[in-house]
Coordinates of N, CA and C and ligand atoms in Angstrom, one line a residue:
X297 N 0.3 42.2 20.9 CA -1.0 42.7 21.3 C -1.2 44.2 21.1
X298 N -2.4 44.9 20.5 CA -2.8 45.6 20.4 C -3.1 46.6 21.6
X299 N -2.5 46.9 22.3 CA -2.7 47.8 23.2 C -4.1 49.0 23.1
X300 N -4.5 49.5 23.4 CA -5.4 50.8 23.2 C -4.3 52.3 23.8
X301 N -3.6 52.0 23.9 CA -2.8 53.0 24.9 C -1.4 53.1 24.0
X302 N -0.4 53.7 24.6 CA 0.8 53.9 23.7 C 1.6 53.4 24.9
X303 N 1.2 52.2 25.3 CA 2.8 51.6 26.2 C 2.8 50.5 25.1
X304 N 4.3 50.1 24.9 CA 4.4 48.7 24.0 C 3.8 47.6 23.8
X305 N 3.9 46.8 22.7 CA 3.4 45.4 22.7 C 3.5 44.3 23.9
X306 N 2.5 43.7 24.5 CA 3.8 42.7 25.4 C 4.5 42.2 24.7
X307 N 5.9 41.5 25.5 CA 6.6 40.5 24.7 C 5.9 39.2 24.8
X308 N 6.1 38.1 23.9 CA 5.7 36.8 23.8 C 5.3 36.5 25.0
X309 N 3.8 35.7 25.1 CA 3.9 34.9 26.5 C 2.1 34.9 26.3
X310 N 1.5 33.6 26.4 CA 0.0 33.5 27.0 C -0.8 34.4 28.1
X311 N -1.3 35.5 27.6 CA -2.2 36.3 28.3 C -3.2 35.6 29.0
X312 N -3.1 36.2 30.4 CA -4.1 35.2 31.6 C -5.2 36.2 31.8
X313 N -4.9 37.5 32.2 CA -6.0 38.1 32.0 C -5.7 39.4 31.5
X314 N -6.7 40.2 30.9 CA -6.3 41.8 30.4 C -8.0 42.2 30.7
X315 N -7.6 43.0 32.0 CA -9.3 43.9 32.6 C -8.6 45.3 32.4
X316 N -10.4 45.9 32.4 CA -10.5 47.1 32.9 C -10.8 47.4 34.2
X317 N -9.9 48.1 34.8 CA -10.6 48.6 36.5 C -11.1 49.4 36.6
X318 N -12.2 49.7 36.6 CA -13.2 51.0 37.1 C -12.6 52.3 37.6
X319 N -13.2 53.1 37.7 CA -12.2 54.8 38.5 C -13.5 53.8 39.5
X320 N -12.2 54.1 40.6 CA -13.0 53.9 42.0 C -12.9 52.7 42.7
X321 N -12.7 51.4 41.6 CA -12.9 50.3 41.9 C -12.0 49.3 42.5
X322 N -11.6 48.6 43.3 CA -10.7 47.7 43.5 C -10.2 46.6 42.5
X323 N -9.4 46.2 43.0 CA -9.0 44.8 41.7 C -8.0 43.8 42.0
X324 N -8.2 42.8 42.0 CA -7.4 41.2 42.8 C -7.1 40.2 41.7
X325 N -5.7 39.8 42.1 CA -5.6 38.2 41.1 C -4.4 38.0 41.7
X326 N -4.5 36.3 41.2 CA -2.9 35.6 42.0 C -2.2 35.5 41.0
X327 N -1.3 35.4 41.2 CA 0.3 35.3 39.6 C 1.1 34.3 40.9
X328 N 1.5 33.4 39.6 CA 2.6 32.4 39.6 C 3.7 32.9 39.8
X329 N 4.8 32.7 40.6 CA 6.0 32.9 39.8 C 6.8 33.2 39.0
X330 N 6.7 34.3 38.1 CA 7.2 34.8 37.0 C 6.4 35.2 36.2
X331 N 5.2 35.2 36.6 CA 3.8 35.7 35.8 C 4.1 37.6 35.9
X332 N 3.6 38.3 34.4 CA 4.3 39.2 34.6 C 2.7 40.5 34.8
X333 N 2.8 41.5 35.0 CA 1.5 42.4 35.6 C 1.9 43.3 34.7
X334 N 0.9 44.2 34.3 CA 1.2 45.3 33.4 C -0.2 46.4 34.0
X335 N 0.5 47.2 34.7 CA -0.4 48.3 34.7 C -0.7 49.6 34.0
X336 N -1.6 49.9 33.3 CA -1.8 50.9 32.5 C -2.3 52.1 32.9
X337 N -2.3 53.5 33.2 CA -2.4 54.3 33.6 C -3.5 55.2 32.1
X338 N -4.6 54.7 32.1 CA -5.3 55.1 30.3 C -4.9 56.4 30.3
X339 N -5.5 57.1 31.1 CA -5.9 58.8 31.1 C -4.6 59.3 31.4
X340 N -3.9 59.0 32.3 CA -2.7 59.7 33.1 C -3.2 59.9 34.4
X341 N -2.4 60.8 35.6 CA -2.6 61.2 36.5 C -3.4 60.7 37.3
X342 N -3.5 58.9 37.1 CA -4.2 58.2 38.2 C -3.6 57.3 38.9
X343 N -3.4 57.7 40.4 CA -2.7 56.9 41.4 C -3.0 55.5 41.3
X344 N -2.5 54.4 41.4 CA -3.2 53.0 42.3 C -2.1 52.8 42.9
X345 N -2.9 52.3 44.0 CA -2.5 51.7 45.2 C -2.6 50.7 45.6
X346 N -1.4 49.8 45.4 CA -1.2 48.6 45.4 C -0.3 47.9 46.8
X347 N -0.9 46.4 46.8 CA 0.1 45.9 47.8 C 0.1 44.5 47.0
X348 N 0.7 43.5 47.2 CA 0.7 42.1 47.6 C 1.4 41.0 48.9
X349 N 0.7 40.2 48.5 CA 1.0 39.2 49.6 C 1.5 38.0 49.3
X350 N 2.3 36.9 49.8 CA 2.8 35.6 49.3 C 1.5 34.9 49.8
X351 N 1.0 34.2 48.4 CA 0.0 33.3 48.4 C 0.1 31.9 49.4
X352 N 1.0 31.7 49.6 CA 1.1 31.1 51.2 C 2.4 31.3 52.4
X353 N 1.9 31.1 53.5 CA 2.7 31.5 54.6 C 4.4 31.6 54.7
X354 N 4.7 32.6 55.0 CA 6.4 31.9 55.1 C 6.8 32.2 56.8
X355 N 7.4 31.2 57.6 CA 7.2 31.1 58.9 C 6.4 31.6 59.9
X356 N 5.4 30.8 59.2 CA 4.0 30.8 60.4 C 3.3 32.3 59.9
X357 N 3.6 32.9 59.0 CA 2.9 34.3 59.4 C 2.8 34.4 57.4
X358 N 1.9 35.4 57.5 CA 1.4 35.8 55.9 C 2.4 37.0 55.5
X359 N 2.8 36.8 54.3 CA 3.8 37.3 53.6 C 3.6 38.8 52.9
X360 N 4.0 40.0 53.1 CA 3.2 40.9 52.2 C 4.4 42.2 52.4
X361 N 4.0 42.6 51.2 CA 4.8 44.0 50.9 C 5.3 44.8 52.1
X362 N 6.5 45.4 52.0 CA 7.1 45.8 53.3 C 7.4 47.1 53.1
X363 N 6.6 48.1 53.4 CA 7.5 49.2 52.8 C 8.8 49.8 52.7
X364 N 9.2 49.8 54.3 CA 10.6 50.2 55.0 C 11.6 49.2 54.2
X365 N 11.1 48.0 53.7 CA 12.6 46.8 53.0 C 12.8 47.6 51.7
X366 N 11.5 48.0 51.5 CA 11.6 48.4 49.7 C 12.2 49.4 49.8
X367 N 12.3 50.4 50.7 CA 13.1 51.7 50.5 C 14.3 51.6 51.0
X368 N 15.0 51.0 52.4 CA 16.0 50.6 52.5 C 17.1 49.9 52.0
X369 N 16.7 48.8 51.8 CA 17.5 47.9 51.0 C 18.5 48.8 49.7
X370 N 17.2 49.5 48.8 CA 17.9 50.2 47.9 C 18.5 51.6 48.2
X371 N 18.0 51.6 49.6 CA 18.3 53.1 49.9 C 17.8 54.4 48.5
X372 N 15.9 54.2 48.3 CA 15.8 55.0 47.9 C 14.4 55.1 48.4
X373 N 13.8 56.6 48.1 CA 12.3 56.3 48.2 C 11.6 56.2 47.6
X374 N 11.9 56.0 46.2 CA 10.9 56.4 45.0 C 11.2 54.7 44.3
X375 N 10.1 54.0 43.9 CA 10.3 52.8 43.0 C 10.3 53.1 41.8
X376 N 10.7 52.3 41.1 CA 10.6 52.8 39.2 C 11.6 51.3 38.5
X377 N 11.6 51.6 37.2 CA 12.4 50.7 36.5 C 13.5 49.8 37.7
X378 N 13.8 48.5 37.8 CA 14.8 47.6 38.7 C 14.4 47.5 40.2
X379 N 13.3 48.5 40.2 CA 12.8 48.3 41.6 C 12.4 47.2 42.4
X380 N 12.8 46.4 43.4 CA 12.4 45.1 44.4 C 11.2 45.2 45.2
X381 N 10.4 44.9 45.2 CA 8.9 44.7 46.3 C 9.5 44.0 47.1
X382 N 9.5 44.2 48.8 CA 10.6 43.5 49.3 C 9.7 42.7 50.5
X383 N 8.7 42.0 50.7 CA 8.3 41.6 52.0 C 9.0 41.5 53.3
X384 N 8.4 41.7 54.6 CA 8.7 41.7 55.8 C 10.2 40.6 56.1
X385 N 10.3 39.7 55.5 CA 11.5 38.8 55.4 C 12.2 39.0 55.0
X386 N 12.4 40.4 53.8 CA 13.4 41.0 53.1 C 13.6 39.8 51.7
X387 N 12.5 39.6 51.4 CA 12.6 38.3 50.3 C 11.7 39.3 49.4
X388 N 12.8 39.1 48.1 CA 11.6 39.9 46.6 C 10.8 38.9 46.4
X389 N 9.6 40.0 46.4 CA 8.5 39.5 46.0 C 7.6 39.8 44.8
X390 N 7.6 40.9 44.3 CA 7.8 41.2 42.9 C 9.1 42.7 42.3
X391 N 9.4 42.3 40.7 CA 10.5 43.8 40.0 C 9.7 44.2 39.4
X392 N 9.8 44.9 39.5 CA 9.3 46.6 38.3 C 10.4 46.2 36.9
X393 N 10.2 45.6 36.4 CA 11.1 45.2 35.0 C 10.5 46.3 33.8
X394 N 10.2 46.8 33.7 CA 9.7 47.9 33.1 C 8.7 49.5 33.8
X395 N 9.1 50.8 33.5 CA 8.5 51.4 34.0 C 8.1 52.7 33.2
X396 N 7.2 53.4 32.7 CA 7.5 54.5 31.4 C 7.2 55.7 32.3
X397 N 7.2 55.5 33.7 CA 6.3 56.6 34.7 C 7.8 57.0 35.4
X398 N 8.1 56.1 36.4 CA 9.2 56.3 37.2 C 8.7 57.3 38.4
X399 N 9.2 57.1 39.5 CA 8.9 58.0 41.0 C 7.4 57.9 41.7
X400 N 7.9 56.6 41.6 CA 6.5 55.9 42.1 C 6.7 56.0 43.7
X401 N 5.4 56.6 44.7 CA 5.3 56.9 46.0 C 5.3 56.0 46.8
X402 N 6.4 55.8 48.0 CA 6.4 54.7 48.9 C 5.8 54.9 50.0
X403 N 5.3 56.7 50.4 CA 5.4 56.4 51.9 C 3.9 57.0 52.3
X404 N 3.4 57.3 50.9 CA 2.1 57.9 51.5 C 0.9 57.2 52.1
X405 N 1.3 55.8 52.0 CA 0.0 54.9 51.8 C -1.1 55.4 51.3
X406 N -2.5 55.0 51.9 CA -3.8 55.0 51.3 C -4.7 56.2 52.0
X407 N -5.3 56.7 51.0 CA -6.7 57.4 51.4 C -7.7 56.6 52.3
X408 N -8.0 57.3 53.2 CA -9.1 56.9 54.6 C -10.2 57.7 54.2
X409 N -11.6 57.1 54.9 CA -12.4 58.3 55.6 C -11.6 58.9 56.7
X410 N -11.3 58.2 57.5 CA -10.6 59.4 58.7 C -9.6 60.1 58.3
X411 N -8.6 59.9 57.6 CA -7.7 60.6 57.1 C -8.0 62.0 56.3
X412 N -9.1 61.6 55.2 CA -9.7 62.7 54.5 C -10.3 63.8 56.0
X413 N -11.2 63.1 56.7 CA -12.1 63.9 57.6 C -10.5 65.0 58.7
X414 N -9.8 64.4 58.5 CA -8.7 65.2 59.3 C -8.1 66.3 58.3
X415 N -7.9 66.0 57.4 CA -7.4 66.8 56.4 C -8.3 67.7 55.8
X416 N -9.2 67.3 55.3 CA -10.2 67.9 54.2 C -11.5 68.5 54.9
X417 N -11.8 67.8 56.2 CA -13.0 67.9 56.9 C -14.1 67.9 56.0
X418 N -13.9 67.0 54.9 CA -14.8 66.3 54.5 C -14.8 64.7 54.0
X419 N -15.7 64.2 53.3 CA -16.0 63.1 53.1 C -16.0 62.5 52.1
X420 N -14.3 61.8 51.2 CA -14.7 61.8 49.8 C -16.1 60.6 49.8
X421 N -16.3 60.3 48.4 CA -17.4 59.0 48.4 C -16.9 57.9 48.9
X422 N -15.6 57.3 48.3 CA -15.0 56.1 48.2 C -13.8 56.6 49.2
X423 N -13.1 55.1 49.5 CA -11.6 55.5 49.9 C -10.9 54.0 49.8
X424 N -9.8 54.6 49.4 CA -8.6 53.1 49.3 C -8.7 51.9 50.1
X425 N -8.9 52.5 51.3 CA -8.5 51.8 52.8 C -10.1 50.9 52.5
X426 N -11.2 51.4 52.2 CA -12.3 50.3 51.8 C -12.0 49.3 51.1
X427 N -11.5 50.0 49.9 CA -11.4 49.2 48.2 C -10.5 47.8 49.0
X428 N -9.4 48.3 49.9 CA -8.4 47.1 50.1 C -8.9 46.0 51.1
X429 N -10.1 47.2 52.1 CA -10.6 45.9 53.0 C -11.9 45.0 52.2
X430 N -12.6 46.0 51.0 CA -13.6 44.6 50.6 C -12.8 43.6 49.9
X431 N -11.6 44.3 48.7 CA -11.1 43.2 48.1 C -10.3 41.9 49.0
X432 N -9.4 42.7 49.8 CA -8.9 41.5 50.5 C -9.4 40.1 51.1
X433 N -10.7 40.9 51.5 CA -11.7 39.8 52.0 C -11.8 38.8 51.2
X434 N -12.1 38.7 50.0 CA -11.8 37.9 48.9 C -10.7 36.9 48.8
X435 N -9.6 36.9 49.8 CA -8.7 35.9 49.9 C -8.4 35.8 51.1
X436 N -9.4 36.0 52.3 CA -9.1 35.8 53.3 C -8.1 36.5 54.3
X437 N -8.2 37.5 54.0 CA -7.2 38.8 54.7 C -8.3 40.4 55.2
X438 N -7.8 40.0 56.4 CA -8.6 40.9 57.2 C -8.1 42.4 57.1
X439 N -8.9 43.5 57.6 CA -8.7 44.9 57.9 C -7.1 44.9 58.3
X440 N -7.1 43.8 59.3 CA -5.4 44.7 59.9 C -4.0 44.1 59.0
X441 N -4.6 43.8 57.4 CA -3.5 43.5 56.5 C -3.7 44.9 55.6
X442 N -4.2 45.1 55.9 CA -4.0 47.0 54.8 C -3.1 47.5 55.7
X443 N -1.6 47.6 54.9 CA -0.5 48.3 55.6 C 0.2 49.1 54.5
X444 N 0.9 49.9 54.8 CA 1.1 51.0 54.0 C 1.9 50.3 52.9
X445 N 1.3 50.9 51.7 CA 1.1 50.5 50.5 C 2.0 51.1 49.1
X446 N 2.1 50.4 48.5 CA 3.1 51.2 47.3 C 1.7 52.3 46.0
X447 N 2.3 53.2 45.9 CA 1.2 54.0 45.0 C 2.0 54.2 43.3
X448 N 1.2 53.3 43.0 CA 1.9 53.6 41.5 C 1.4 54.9 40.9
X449 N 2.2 55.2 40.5 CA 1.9 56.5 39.3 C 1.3 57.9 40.4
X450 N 1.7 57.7 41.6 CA 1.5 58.9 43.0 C 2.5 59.7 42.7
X451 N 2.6 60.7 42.5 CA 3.5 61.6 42.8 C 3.8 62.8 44.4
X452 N 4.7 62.3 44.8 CA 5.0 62.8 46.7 C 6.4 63.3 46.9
X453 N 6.8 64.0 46.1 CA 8.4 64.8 45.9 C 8.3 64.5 47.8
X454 N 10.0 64.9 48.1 CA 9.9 65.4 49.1 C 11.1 66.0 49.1
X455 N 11.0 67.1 50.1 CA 11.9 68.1 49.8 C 13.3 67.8 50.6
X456 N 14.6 68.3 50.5 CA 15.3 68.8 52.1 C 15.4 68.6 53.0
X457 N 14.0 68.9 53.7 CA 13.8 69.6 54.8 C 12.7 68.8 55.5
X458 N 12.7 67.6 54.4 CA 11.4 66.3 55.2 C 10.4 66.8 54.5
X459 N 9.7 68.4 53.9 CA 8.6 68.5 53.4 C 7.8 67.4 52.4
X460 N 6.4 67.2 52.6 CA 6.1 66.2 51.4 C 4.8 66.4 51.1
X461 N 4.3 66.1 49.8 CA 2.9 66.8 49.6 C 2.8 65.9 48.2
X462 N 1.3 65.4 48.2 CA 1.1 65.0 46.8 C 0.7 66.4 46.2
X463 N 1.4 66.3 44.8 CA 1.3 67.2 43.6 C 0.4 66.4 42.5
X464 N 0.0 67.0 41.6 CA -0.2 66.9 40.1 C 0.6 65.6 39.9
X465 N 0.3 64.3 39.4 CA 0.7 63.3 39.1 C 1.6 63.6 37.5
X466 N 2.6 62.8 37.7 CA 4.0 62.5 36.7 C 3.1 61.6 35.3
X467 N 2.4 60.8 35.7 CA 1.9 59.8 34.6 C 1.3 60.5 33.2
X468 N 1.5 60.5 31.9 CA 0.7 60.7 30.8 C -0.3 59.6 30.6
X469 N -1.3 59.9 29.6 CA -2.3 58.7 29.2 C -1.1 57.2 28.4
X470 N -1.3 56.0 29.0 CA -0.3 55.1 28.3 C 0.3 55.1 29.1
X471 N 0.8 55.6 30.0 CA 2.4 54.9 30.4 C 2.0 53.9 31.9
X472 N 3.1 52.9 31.5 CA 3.0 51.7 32.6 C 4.0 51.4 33.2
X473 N 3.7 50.2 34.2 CA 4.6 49.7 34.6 C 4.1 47.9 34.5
X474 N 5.5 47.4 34.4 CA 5.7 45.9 34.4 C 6.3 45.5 35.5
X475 N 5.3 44.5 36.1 CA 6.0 43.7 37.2 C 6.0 42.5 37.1
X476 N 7.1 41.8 37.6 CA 7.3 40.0 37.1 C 7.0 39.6 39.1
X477 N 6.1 38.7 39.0 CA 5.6 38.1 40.4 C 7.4 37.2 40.3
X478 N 8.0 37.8 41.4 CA 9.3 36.4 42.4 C 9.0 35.5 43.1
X479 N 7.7 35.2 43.8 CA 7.3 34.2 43.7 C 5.7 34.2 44.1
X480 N 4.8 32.9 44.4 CA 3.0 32.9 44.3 C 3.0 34.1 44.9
X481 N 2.1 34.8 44.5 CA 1.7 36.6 45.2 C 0.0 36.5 45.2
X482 N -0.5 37.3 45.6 CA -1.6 37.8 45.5 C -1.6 39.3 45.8
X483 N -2.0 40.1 44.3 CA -2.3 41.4 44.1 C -3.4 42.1 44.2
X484 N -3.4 43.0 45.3 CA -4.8 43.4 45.4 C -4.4 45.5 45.0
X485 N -5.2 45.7 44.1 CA -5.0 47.4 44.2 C -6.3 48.1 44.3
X486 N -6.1 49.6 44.4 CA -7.7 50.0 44.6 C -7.3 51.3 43.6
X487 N -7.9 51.6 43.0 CA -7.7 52.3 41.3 C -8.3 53.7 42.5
X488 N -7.3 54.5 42.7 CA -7.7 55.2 43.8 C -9.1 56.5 43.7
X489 N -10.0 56.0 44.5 CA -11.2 57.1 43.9 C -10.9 58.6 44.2
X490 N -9.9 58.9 44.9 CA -9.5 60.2 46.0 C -9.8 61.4 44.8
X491 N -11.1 62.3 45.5 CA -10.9 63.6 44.6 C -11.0 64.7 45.6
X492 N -10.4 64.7 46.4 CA -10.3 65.7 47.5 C -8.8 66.6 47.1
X493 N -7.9 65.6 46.4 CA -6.4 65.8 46.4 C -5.9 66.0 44.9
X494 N -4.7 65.9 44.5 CA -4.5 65.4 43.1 C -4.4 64.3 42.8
X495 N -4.5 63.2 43.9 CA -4.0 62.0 43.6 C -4.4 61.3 42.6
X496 N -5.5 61.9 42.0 CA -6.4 60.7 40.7 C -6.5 61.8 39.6
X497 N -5.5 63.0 39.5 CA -5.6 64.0 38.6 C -7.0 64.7 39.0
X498 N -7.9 64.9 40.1 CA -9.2 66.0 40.1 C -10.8 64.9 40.3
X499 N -10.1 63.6 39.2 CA -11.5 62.9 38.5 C -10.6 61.3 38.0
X500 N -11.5 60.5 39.4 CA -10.6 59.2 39.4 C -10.9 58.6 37.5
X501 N -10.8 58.1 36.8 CA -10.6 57.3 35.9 C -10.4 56.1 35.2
X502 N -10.3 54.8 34.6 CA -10.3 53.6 35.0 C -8.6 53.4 34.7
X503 N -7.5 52.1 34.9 CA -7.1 51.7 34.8 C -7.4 50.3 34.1
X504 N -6.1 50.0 33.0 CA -5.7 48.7 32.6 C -5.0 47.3 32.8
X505 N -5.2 46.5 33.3 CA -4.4 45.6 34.0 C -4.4 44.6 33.0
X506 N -3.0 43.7 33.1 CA -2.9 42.8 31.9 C -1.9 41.7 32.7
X507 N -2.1 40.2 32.8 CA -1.1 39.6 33.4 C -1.2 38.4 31.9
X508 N 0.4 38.3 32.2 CA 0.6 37.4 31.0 C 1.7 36.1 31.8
X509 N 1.7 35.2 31.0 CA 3.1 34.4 31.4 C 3.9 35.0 30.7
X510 N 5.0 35.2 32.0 CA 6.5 36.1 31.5 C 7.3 34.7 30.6
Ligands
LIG277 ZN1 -6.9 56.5 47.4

């Protein structure tokens, strides 16, 4: 496949879908088991923030991205190439099997209006924490399933001394990441609109999404 960007060809496999996400815009789909996700970063320096969920229940309760499993388990805090998406059960739920970014943000979660209004004491247009409650809606998952969320291509050093601040994003135009669904998921991200901060480089942007059978 012809890419428009300078991340690689996919490898072999029936393309299910290849969108554009809007700068600003949310974006949803379910992957199979082994179905693989390709996120593209066109411009560079645009956060998304992403979660998923197991497309059905595992002991009575709905299945979804864990933060604290994903950084403990490995004992790191940064996701990148080999990284596990770990849900509340400690069961992988999707690998980062490719990454051309690396130091991907675990602990910042999502942009708010209230969050901005505390920080910024102002009002961006958009905010994450919407994008994930209109998309979610969409598969039947309410406001109190926005839980803190993995940020692709976020950059949130932290120092020493506990200090932590988003900077100037790591990502160039082209570089991605690959993730192989471990098992039914549903992926909801919000192509982050945040221009209060650096988190979307100044001027949110669109992203590429591409799911193929792995
Ligand atoms: Zn955001």
């Amino acid at each position: 496949m012809n890419l428009i960007t300078g991340a690689p060809a996919l490898p072999e496999g029936r393309i299910i879908e290849d969108s554009i996400v809007p700068a600003r815009a949310p974006w949803s789909v379910r992957m199979k088991a082994g179905e693989m996700l390709r996120v593209i970063d066109i411009e560079g320096q645009q956060a998304v923030d992403f979660l998923c969920f197991g497309a059905s229940s595992h002991e009575g309760q709905i299945e979804r991205y864990h933060m604290p499993n994903t950084i403990k388990i490995p004992k790191n805090l940064f996701v990148g190439k080999g990284s596990v998406l770990y849900s509340q059960f400690a069961r992988p739920m999707m690998t980062v099997v490719e990454d051309s970014c690396g130091g991907h943000d675990t602990i910042f979660g999502c942009c708010s209006f209230a969050v901005d209004e505390l920080r910024y004491g102002k009002h961006n247009a958009e905010c994450c924490q919407r994008n994930f409650e209109r998309e979610m809606a969409k598969h039947g998952l309410g406001p109190e399933h926005v839980v803190a969320n993995l940020n692709l291509f976020m950059n949130v050093p932290v120092a020493p001394n506990g200090d932590c601040e988003i900077l100037d994003g790591q990502s160039k135009p082209g570089d991605f990441v690959d993730l192989r669904a471990e098992m039914d998921v549903i992926v909801v991200i919000s192509n982050c609109p945040q221009e209060l901060n650096p988190a979307a480089g100044g001027g949110p942007t669109p992203v590429r999404v591409v799911v193929w059978e792995g």
